Amino acid sequence: MINNNTYFQIELTARRIRQYGQNVLKSQGIDITIEQWLVMNVINENESINQIDVGEKLVRDKPTISRMVNHLEKKGFIIKTSSSTDSRKVELTISKKGETMINNLYPIIEKIRFTGLNELSEKEKEIIGTILMKIRKNLDK
Amino acid sequence: MINNNTYFQIELTARRIRQYGQNVLKSQGIDITIEQWLVMNVINENESINQIDVGEKLVRDKPTISRMVNHLEKKGFIIKTSSSTDSRKVELTISKKGETMINNLYPIIEKIRFTGLNELSEKEKEIIGTILMKIRKNLDK
DNA sequence: TAAATATAGTTAGCTAAGCAACTATATTTA
DNA sequence: TAAATATAGTTGCTTAGCTAACTATATTTA
């Protein structure tokens, strides 16, 4: 049966997590997607980061990051300036509005994380991390 | 760090699996997506199934299945007829062309599955399955 | 230094997922 | 049985992911 397959379960769980998180954000009246939050968070933790580096941290390709960054800029959450030392590059920072959003978001994101994972022991988290990494390594050969 | 987070790893692994599988299919010159294959497979295992039931088995919503089914029909892999007992429903079956595709696909899909999972013991597969289910259950509360 | 190559980012085209609103047919229930 | 409700499927809108092809700027190398 397809539903017993490990791949299927990984994919299903990933989808369920995104869906659950999105619903929580929506229920709080917050106009941002989980993916957009991830980008915001990376920029927040890495002042003046460029798009390539955001993509590397989130393991997303260039066009995906490009569109998400432009989207976040349009929403006024981030500021995008051209690098003065290398004009191919962009420097991304969080705007005042973005900062406010992040401060609102942190506790909610923590709650989302907690909901799915609170019944997992540290040992279990470690085990699942190890197994997932093993799978990715096999696929990267 | 974001990359140590269990959610992030699940999502990343899911993406990597899809990506790897798609590349293998492409390299074999097979014009089908992993998602389309999943739908084909469900129809193949459940003669005359309708779209709602396909959606339930794959945990996808109605519009997603509707579009994928229409896509597969256009490609000539499946046949879609209106149910004679309930004209709201549809009856999905695999066409001759679809059957040929499935027969070609089975060994390739097995190989894809094997690549990522062959170094996992049965015990590990069981453990990861249990943990993933636990996460989903927490989110469904 | 001029030409070739590498890097950063964008645009276009595709598939898929999700939600909401819709049509059409079946079933319930008042 | 007529009206209300439930079910199956479709359409429209949005976001995201991927590939390929493109522009522009930097860096290498011949």
PDB file of N, CA, C and O (backbone and C1' of nucleotides) in Angstrom, chain B residues 33 36 60 63-64 67-68 71 87-88, chain C residues 15-20 24-27:
ATOM      1  N   THR B  33       5.003  13.283 -14.162  1.00  0.00           N
ATOM      2  CA  THR B  33       5.555  13.758 -12.896  1.00  0.00           C
ATOM      3  C   THR B  33       5.301  12.697 -11.814  1.00  0.00           C
ATOM      4  O   THR B  33       4.455  11.817 -11.977  1.00  0.00           O
ATOM      5  N   GLN B  36       1.752  12.765 -10.769  1.00  0.00           N
ATOM      6  CA  GLN B  36       0.867  12.111 -11.734  1.00  0.00           C
ATOM      7  C   GLN B  36       0.977  10.597 -11.610  1.00  0.00           C
ATOM      8  O   GLN B  36      -0.016   9.877 -11.738  1.00  0.00           O
ATOM      9  N   ARG B  60      -5.031  14.732  -0.955  1.00  0.00           N
ATOM     10  CA  ARG B  60      -5.035  15.965  -1.740  1.00  0.00           C
ATOM     11  C   ARG B  60      -6.475  16.455  -1.849  1.00  0.00           C
ATOM     12  O   ARG B  60      -7.398  15.648  -1.799  1.00  0.00           O
ATOM     13  N   PRO B  63      -9.832  20.131  -5.994  1.00  0.00           N
ATOM     14  CA  PRO B  63      -9.328  20.821  -7.188  1.00  0.00           C
ATOM     15  C   PRO B  63      -8.006  20.251  -7.692  1.00  0.00           C
ATOM     16  O   PRO B  63      -7.793  20.139  -8.900  1.00  0.00           O
ATOM     17  N   THR B  64      -7.133  19.891  -6.768  1.00  0.00           N
ATOM     18  CA  THR B  64      -5.840  19.330  -7.181  1.00  0.00           C
ATOM     19  C   THR B  64      -6.044  18.039  -7.972  1.00  0.00           C
ATOM     20  O   THR B  64      -5.473  17.865  -9.055  1.00  0.00           O
ATOM     21  N   ARG B  67      -7.698  18.633 -11.465  1.00  0.00           N
ATOM     22  CA  ARG B  67      -6.772  19.116 -12.497  1.00  0.00           C
ATOM     23  C   ARG B  67      -5.797  18.032 -12.937  1.00  0.00           C
ATOM     24  O   ARG B  67      -5.484  17.909 -14.110  1.00  0.00           O
ATOM     25  N   MET B  68      -5.331  17.247 -12.004  1.00  0.00           N
ATOM     26  CA  MET B  68      -4.379  16.206 -12.375  1.00  0.00           C
ATOM     27  C   MET B  68      -5.043  15.130 -13.231  1.00  0.00           C
ATOM     28  O   MET B  68      -4.460  14.633 -14.192  1.00  0.00           O
ATOM     29  N   HIS B  71      -5.521  16.399 -16.660  1.00  0.00           N
ATOM     30  CA  HIS B  71      -4.213  16.407 -17.305  1.00  0.00           C
ATOM     31  C   HIS B  71      -3.854  15.009 -17.819  1.00  0.00           C
ATOM     32  O   HIS B  71      -3.415  14.822 -18.947  1.00  0.00           O
ATOM     33  N   SER B  87     -24.634  10.342 -11.461  1.00  0.00           N
ATOM     34  CA  SER B  87     -24.003  11.134 -12.522  1.00  0.00           C
ATOM     35  C   SER B  87     -23.167  12.288 -11.990  1.00  0.00           C
ATOM     36  O   SER B  87     -22.546  12.999 -12.765  1.00  0.00           O
ATOM     37  N   ARG B  88     -23.132  12.479 -10.673  1.00  0.00           N
ATOM     38  CA  ARG B  88     -22.188  13.453 -10.151  1.00  0.00           C
ATOM     39  C   ARG B  88     -20.782  12.867 -10.183  1.00  0.00           C
ATOM     40  O   ARG B  88     -19.789  13.570 -10.313  1.00  0.00           O
TER      41      ARG B  88
ATOM     42  P    DT C  15       1.995  21.503 -17.447  1.00  0.00           P
ATOM     43  O5'  DT C  15       2.396  21.208 -15.932  1.00  0.00           O
ATOM     44  C5'  DT C  15       3.491  20.344 -15.632  1.00  0.00           C
ATOM     45  C4'  DT C  15       3.584  20.186 -14.141  1.00  0.00           C
ATOM     46  C3'  DT C  15       2.265  19.720 -13.496  1.00  0.00           C
ATOM     47  O3'  DT C  15       2.553  18.641 -12.640  1.00  0.00           O
ATOM     48  C1'  DT C  15       3.046  21.732 -12.468  1.00  0.00           C
ATOM     49  P    DA C  16       1.411  17.808 -11.906  1.00  0.00           P
ATOM     50  O5'  DA C  16       1.272  18.600 -10.527  1.00  0.00           O
ATOM     51  C5'  DA C  16       2.390  18.623  -9.654  1.00  0.00           C
ATOM     52  C4'  DA C  16       2.082  19.484  -8.463  1.00  0.00           C
ATOM     53  C3'  DA C  16       0.736  19.196  -7.792  1.00  0.00           C
ATOM     54  O3'  DA C  16       1.013  18.891  -6.435  1.00  0.00           O
ATOM     55  C1'  DA C  16       1.082  21.515  -8.074  1.00  0.00           C
ATOM     56  P    DA C  17      -0.054  18.240  -5.505  1.00  0.00           P
ATOM     57  O5'  DA C  17      -0.379  19.454  -4.532  1.00  0.00           O
ATOM     58  C5'  DA C  17       0.607  19.873  -3.608  1.00  0.00           C
ATOM     59  C4'  DA C  17       0.080  21.063  -2.873  1.00  0.00           C
ATOM     60  C3'  DA C  17      -1.322  20.844  -2.316  1.00  0.00           C
ATOM     61  O3'  DA C  17      -1.329  21.064  -0.922  1.00  0.00           O
ATOM     62  C1'  DA C  17      -1.208  22.862  -3.586  1.00  0.00           C
ATOM     63  P    DG C  18      -2.602  20.654  -0.071  1.00  0.00           P
ATOM     64  O5'  DG C  18      -3.362  22.032   0.140  1.00  0.00           O
ATOM     65  C5'  DG C  18      -2.712  23.103   0.829  1.00  0.00           C
ATOM     66  C4'  DG C  18      -3.507  24.356   0.604  1.00  0.00           C
ATOM     67  C3'  DG C  18      -5.006  24.177   0.835  1.00  0.00           C
ATOM     68  O3'  DG C  18      -5.388  24.809   2.043  1.00  0.00           O
ATOM     69  C1'  DG C  18      -4.546  25.456  -1.137  1.00  0.00           C
ATOM     70  P    DC C  19      -6.931  24.647   2.554  1.00  0.00           P
ATOM     71  O5'  DC C  19      -7.613  25.965   1.949  1.00  0.00           O
ATOM     72  C5'  DC C  19      -7.062  27.241   2.236  1.00  0.00           C
ATOM     73  C4'  DC C  19      -7.909  28.300   1.556  1.00  0.00           C
ATOM     74  C3'  DC C  19      -9.403  28.111   1.799  1.00  0.00           C
ATOM     75  O3'  DC C  19      -9.976  29.347   2.218  1.00  0.00           O
ATOM     76  C1'  DC C  19      -8.958  28.246  -0.532  1.00  0.00           C
ATOM     77  P    DA C  20     -11.489  29.371   2.752  1.00  0.00           P
ATOM     78  O5'  DA C  20     -12.257  30.053   1.525  1.00  0.00           O
ATOM     79  C5'  DA C  20     -11.606  31.062   0.760  1.00  0.00           C
ATOM     80  C4'  DA C  20     -12.507  31.468  -0.388  1.00  0.00           C
ATOM     81  C3'  DA C  20     -13.996  31.294  -0.114  1.00  0.00           C
ATOM     82  O3'  DA C  20     -14.680  32.406  -0.696  1.00  0.00           O
ATOM     83  C1'  DA C  20     -13.402  30.010  -2.004  1.00  0.00           C
ATOM     84  P    DA C  24     -25.465  24.084 -14.248  1.00  0.00           P
ATOM     85  O5'  DA C  24     -25.482  22.597 -13.683  1.00  0.00           O
ATOM     86  C5'  DA C  24     -24.398  21.726 -14.007  1.00  0.00           C
ATOM     87  C4'  DA C  24     -24.598  20.420 -13.277  1.00  0.00           C
ATOM     88  C3'  DA C  24     -26.051  19.943 -13.272  1.00  0.00           C
ATOM     89  O3'  DA C  24     -26.045  18.566 -13.600  1.00  0.00           O
ATOM     90  C1'  DA C  24     -25.216  19.985 -11.085  1.00  0.00           C
ATOM     91  P    DT C  25     -27.392  17.776 -14.036  1.00  0.00           P
ATOM     92  O5'  DT C  25     -27.472  16.626 -12.941  1.00  0.00           O
ATOM     93  C5'  DT C  25     -26.314  15.856 -12.715  1.00  0.00           C
ATOM     94  C4'  DT C  25     -26.367  15.324 -11.311  1.00  0.00           C
ATOM     95  C3'  DT C  25     -27.636  14.525 -10.980  1.00  0.00           C
ATOM     96  O3'  DT C  25     -27.202  13.240 -10.580  1.00  0.00           O
ATOM     97  C1'  DT C  25     -27.075  16.007  -9.238  1.00  0.00           C
ATOM     98  P    DA C  26     -28.180  11.979 -10.443  1.00  0.00           P
ATOM     99  O5'  DA C  26     -27.932  11.515  -8.946  1.00  0.00           O
ATOM    100  C5'  DA C  26     -27.773  12.513  -7.977  1.00  0.00           C
ATOM    101  C4'  DA C  26     -27.444  11.911  -6.663  1.00  0.00           C
ATOM    102  C3'  DA C  26     -28.505  10.970  -6.117  1.00  0.00           C
ATOM    103  O3'  DA C  26     -27.899  10.152  -5.115  1.00  0.00           O
ATOM    104  C1'  DA C  26     -28.617  13.097  -5.042  1.00  0.00           C
ATOM    105  P    DT C  27     -28.768   9.036  -4.291  1.00  0.00           P
ATOM    106  O5'  DT C  27     -29.114   9.881  -2.975  1.00  0.00           O
ATOM    107  C5'  DT C  27     -28.044  10.362  -2.179  1.00  0.00           C
ATOM    108  C4'  DT C  27     -28.608  11.100  -0.983  1.00  0.00           C
ATOM    109  C3'  DT C  27     -29.682  10.329  -0.217  1.00  0.00           C
ATOM    110  O3'  DT C  27     -29.294  10.366   1.147  1.00  0.00           O
ATOM    111  C1'  DT C  27     -30.414  12.527  -0.695  1.00  0.00           C
TER     112       DT C  27
END
